[in-house]
Coordinates of C-alpha atoms in Angstrom, one line a residue:
M1 CA 12.0 -0.4 -23.2
N2 CA 11.6 -3.6 -21.1
G3 CA 8.6 -4.9 -23.2
P4 CA 5.3 -5.9 -22.6
W5 CA 4.5 -5.8 -18.4
L6 CA 4.6 -9.7 -17.5
P7 CA 3.7 -10.9 -14.0
W8 CA 6.3 -13.3 -13.8
R9 CA 8.7 -10.9 -13.0
S10 CA 6.9 -10.5 -9.7
A11 CA 8.7 -13.7 -8.4
L12 CA 12.2 -12.1 -8.7
V13 CA 10.4 -9.0 -6.7
L14 CA 8.9 -10.8 -4.1
A15 CA 12.0 -12.9 -3.5
G16 CA 14.4 -9.5 -3.1
A17 CA 11.8 -8.1 -0.8
V18 CA 11.5 -11.1 1.6
G19 CA 15.2 -11.3 1.4
L20 CA 15.7 -7.5 2.3
A21 CA 13.2 -8.1 5.0
S22 CA 15.1 -11.0 6.5
V23 CA 18.2 -9.0 6.7
I24 CA 16.6 -5.9 8.3
A25 CA 15.4 -8.3 10.9
V26 CA 18.9 -9.7 12.0
I27 CA 19.9 -6.2 12.2
W28 CA 17.6 -5.1 14.6
G29 CA 17.0 -8.2 16.1
W30 CA 13.1 -8.6 15.9
S31 CA 11.2 -9.9 18.8
S32 CA 7.9 -11.7 19.2
L33 CA 4.8 -10.0 17.0
D34 CA 2.6 -9.9 20.4
R35 CA 4.5 -7.6 22.4
D36 CA 3.8 -7.0 26.4
D37 CA 6.3 -4.2 26.6
E38 CA 5.7 -0.5 27.2
G39 CA 6.2 2.1 24.4
A40 CA 4.7 3.2 21.2
I41 CA 2.1 1.0 19.5
I42 CA 3.8 -0.3 16.2
V43 CA 2.1 -0.3 13.0
L44 CA 3.0 -1.8 9.9
A45 CA 1.1 -0.1 6.9
P46 CA 1.1 -0.1 3.7
S47 CA 3.1 3.0 1.8
S48 CA -0.4 4.7 0.3
L49 CA -1.4 5.3 3.9
A50 CA 2.0 7.6 4.5
P51 CA 0.5 10.7 2.9
V52 CA -2.3 10.5 5.7
Q53 CA 0.2 9.9 8.8
D54 CA 0.4 13.5 10.1
A55 CA -3.4 13.8 10.0
L56 CA -4.0 10.5 11.8
D57 CA -1.4 11.2 14.1
A58 CA -2.7 14.3 15.6
A59 CA -6.2 12.6 15.8
L60 CA -4.6 9.8 17.7
E61 CA -2.7 11.9 19.9
A62 CA -5.8 13.7 20.9
E63 CA -7.6 10.5 21.3
L64 CA -5.3 8.5 23.1
G65 CA -2.3 10.9 24.2
E66 CA 0.1 9.2 22.1
A67 CA 0.8 8.8 18.1
P68 CA 1.6 5.3 17.4
Q69 CA 5.1 4.0 15.6
W70 CA 4.4 3.9 11.7
N71 CA 6.4 1.3 9.3
F72 CA 5.4 1.8 6.3
S73 CA 6.3 -0.6 2.8
G74 CA 4.7 -2.7 0.1
S75 CA 2.1 -5.1 1.7
Q76 CA 4.3 -7.9 0.5
S77 CA 7.1 -6.7 2.7
I78 CA 4.5 -6.3 5.8
V79 CA 4.1 -10.0 5.4
A80 CA 7.7 -10.6 5.1
Q81 CA 8.6 -8.7 8.3
I82 CA 5.8 -10.5 9.9
T83 CA 7.3 -13.8 9.0
D84 CA 10.5 -12.6 10.4
G85 CA 9.1 -12.0 13.6
A86 CA 9.0 -8.1 13.7
P87 CA 7.3 -6.2 16.8
V88 CA 3.8 -5.1 15.7
D89 CA 0.6 -4.1 17.3
V90 CA -1.5 -3.2 14.4
I91 CA -1.5 -5.0 11.1
V92 CA -3.0 -3.0 7.9
T93 CA -2.7 -3.9 4.3
A94 CA -4.3 -2.7 1.1
D95 CA -6.1 -5.9 -0.1
E96 CA -7.5 -9.2 1.4
P97 CA -5.2 -11.5 0.0
S98 CA -2.0 -9.6 1.6
Y99 CA -4.1 -9.6 5.0
L100 CA -4.7 -13.2 4.9
A101 CA -1.1 -13.7 4.4
A102 CA -0.2 -11.7 7.3
R103 CA -2.6 -13.7 9.2
A104 CA -0.9 -17.0 8.2
A105 CA 2.4 -15.5 8.6
S106 CA 1.7 -14.6 12.3
A107 CA -0.3 -17.7 13.4
G108 CA 0.5 -18.7 16.8
R109 CA 2.6 -15.6 17.5
F110 CA 0.0 -12.5 17.3
E111 CA -3.7 -12.7 18.8
F112 CA -5.9 -10.9 17.0
R113 CA -8.4 -8.8 19.0
S114 CA -10.0 -6.4 16.6
E115 CA -10.3 -6.9 12.8
V116 CA -11.8 -4.6 10.3
T117 CA -12.1 -3.3 6.7
L118 CA -11.4 0.4 6.8
A119 CA -11.3 1.8 3.3
E120 CA -11.2 1.3 -0.4
N121 CA -8.8 2.8 -3.0
H122 CA -8.8 2.8 -6.9
L123 CA -6.2 3.2 -9.5
V124 CA -5.9 6.4 -11.2
L125 CA -3.6 7.2 -14.7
A126 CA -1.4 9.8 -13.5
V127 CA 1.3 12.0 -15.3
A128 CA 4.2 13.9 -14.8
A129 CA 4.3 17.6 -14.5
G130 CA 3.2 19.1 -18.0
N131 CA 2.4 15.6 -19.2
P132 CA 5.7 15.0 -21.3
G133 CA 4.6 11.7 -22.7
R134 CA 1.6 13.2 -24.0
V135 CA -0.5 10.5 -22.4
D136 CA -4.3 10.9 -23.1
R137 CA -6.0 7.8 -23.0
L138 CA -5.0 4.2 -21.0
A139 CA -4.1 2.9 -25.0
T140 CA -1.3 5.5 -24.6
L141 CA 0.5 3.1 -22.1
A142 CA 0.9 0.3 -24.7
D143 CA 3.0 2.9 -26.8
P144 CA 6.8 2.7 -27.0
D145 CA 7.5 6.1 -26.4
P146 CA 6.3 7.1 -23.0
L147 CA 8.2 6.0 -19.9
V148 CA 5.6 4.0 -18.2
G149 CA 5.5 2.8 -14.3
V150 CA 3.5 0.1 -12.6
C151 CA 3.6 -1.5 -9.1
A152 CA 4.8 -5.3 -9.5
P153 CA 2.1 -7.8 -9.4
V154 CA 3.1 -9.0 -6.2
V155 CA 2.0 -6.1 -4.5
P156 CA -1.7 -4.8 -4.1
C157 CA -1.5 -2.1 -6.4
G158 CA -0.1 -4.2 -9.0
R159 CA -2.6 -6.6 -8.4
L160 CA -5.3 -4.5 -9.1
A161 CA -3.7 -3.1 -12.4
V162 CA -3.6 -6.5 -13.6
T163 CA -7.1 -7.2 -12.9
A164 CA -8.4 -3.7 -14.2
M165 CA -6.2 -4.0 -17.4
A166 CA -7.5 -7.2 -18.1
G167 CA -11.2 -6.1 -17.4
L168 CA -10.8 -3.1 -19.6
G169 CA -9.0 -4.8 -22.5
A170 CA -6.0 -2.7 -22.2
E171 CA -2.3 -3.4 -22.3
I172 CA 0.6 -1.6 -20.9
D173 CA 4.5 -1.4 -22.3
A174 CA 6.0 -1.0 -18.7
D175 CA 9.6 0.5 -18.0
T176 CA 9.3 -0.1 -14.4
E177 CA 7.5 -2.2 -12.0
E178 CA 8.1 -0.8 -8.6
T179 CA 7.8 -2.6 -5.3
S180 CA 5.4 0.3 -3.6
V181 CA 3.0 2.6 -4.9
R182 CA 5.0 5.3 -3.0
A183 CA 8.2 4.5 -5.0
L184 CA 5.9 4.6 -8.1
T185 CA 4.5 7.8 -7.3
A186 CA 8.1 9.3 -6.5
K187 CA 9.2 8.4 -10.0
L188 CA 6.2 10.6 -11.4
V189 CA 6.7 13.4 -9.5
S190 CA 10.4 13.6 -10.2
G191 CA 10.1 13.3 -13.9
E192 CA 11.6 9.9 -14.2
L193 CA 8.3 8.2 -15.4
D194 CA 5.9 10.4 -17.7
A195 CA 2.9 8.1 -16.9
G196 CA 1.8 5.5 -14.2
L197 CA -1.3 3.7 -12.3
V198 CA -1.1 4.9 -8.7
Y199 CA -4.2 4.9 -6.3
R200 CA -6.3 8.0 -6.4
T201 CA -4.9 9.0 -3.0
D202 CA -1.3 9.0 -3.9
A203 CA -1.8 11.2 -7.0
R204 CA -3.9 13.4 -4.9
A205 CA -1.2 13.9 -2.0
A206 CA 1.5 14.4 -4.7
G207 CA -0.2 16.9 -6.6
L208 CA 0.0 14.8 -10.1
D209 CA -2.1 15.3 -13.0
V210 CA -5.1 12.5 -13.3
I211 CA -5.9 11.6 -17.1
A212 CA -9.7 10.3 -17.1
V213 CA -10.3 6.7 -17.8
D214 CA -13.9 5.5 -18.1
G215 CA -14.4 2.2 -15.8
L216 CA -11.0 2.5 -13.9
D217 CA -12.6 3.4 -10.8
A218 CA -14.8 0.3 -11.0
F219 CA -11.5 -1.7 -9.8
T220 CA -11.0 -1.2 -6.0
N221 CA -8.8 -2.7 -3.3
T222 CA -10.4 -3.1 0.4
Y223 CA -7.7 -2.1 3.0
W224 CA -7.9 -4.7 6.1
G225 CA -6.7 -4.0 9.7
G226 CA -6.3 -5.9 12.5
A227 CA -5.0 -5.5 16.2
N228 CA -3.4 -7.3 19.4
D229 CA -4.5 -6.0 22.6
R230 CA -2.2 -3.1 22.5
G231 CA -3.2 -1.8 19.1
R232 CA -6.8 -2.4 19.4
A233 CA -7.4 1.3 20.3
V234 CA -5.7 2.4 17.0
I235 CA -7.9 0.0 15.0
D236 CA -10.8 1.1 16.7
F237 CA -10.3 4.8 15.9
L238 CA -9.3 4.0 12.1
A239 CA -12.6 2.5 11.9
S240 CA -14.6 5.3 13.8
D241 CA -16.5 8.0 12.1
E242 CA -13.6 10.4 12.9
G243 CA -11.1 8.2 11.8
Q244 CA -13.0 7.6 8.4
A245 CA -13.5 11.2 7.8
I246 CA -9.5 11.3 7.7
L247 CA -9.2 8.8 5.5
R248 CA -12.3 10.0 3.2
A249 CA -10.7 13.7 3.2
A250 CA -7.5 11.9 1.8
G251 CA -9.3 10.5 -1.2
F252 CA -10.2 6.7 0.6
G253 CA -13.4 5.3 -0.1
S254 CA -15.2 3.5 2.4

C-alpha cells in the first residue's frame, strides 16, 4: 500500500504531464492557438467528455455538416498543451480553476469569442465487477486491504475528491493517483482496482456498480468552455437545448 493520499504528490504528476506535453509539441510541430486554416474544428476537452463523443458528433454533423476533432486528456494536460501552443479552436475544462489557467496560458494568442458554463458533474464511489474489495461505505477506502484509486489532486476530479473527503470527514488509503478520470475508470473496469472515486458520467458509461454515499453528490465540478471564431458554433451547440439534452442523458447536470 502507498499510505494515505497526500496532495504533495501532485507536483510530481503535474511536472510529468507538462513534460510529456512539451515532447508531443516538438514532435507534431504545434502552431498558433488561433488558427486561420481550413479543416476540422479542434476541441481540447477533458477525458470525462470522451464517453459522449459519439452522440455529440452525430448531432454536430447534422447541425454543422462536420464533426470536430476531439483531443481528450486531463484538464491539467489541456493547460500544458495550450502553454506549448497546441492548435485549438474550442477549450473545455472540467472545472473553473483549469479554465482560468487555460485562459492565462493562451493570453495574446487565442481570441475568446464565446464563453459559457456547460454542465456539472459529481463523484461517485465506484467498484470493480463483483465488488471484490467488499466496499460498502466511504470509510472502507481508509482500510488497507482494498485496492483504491483516485485522481491526482492536480486534476479537477482529484481536487474535487480532496474537497469532498474534507467536507465529509473521510480519509482514503490510495494505491494510485491517476492523471485523468478515464485512466482511473479503466483500471476499475479491468479489475486492477477494487474501488475509486470517479465521475458519475464515467461510472455510468463504463457500467460500473456504484455504492451509495450520503452527501457525496453535493460536491460538484462545473465545466467551462470557450471558443474562437472558428469554434464558436461548437461551443454554442454544447450550450444549446439539444447539446444540453445530450449531456444530461450521459449523466451530466446543468
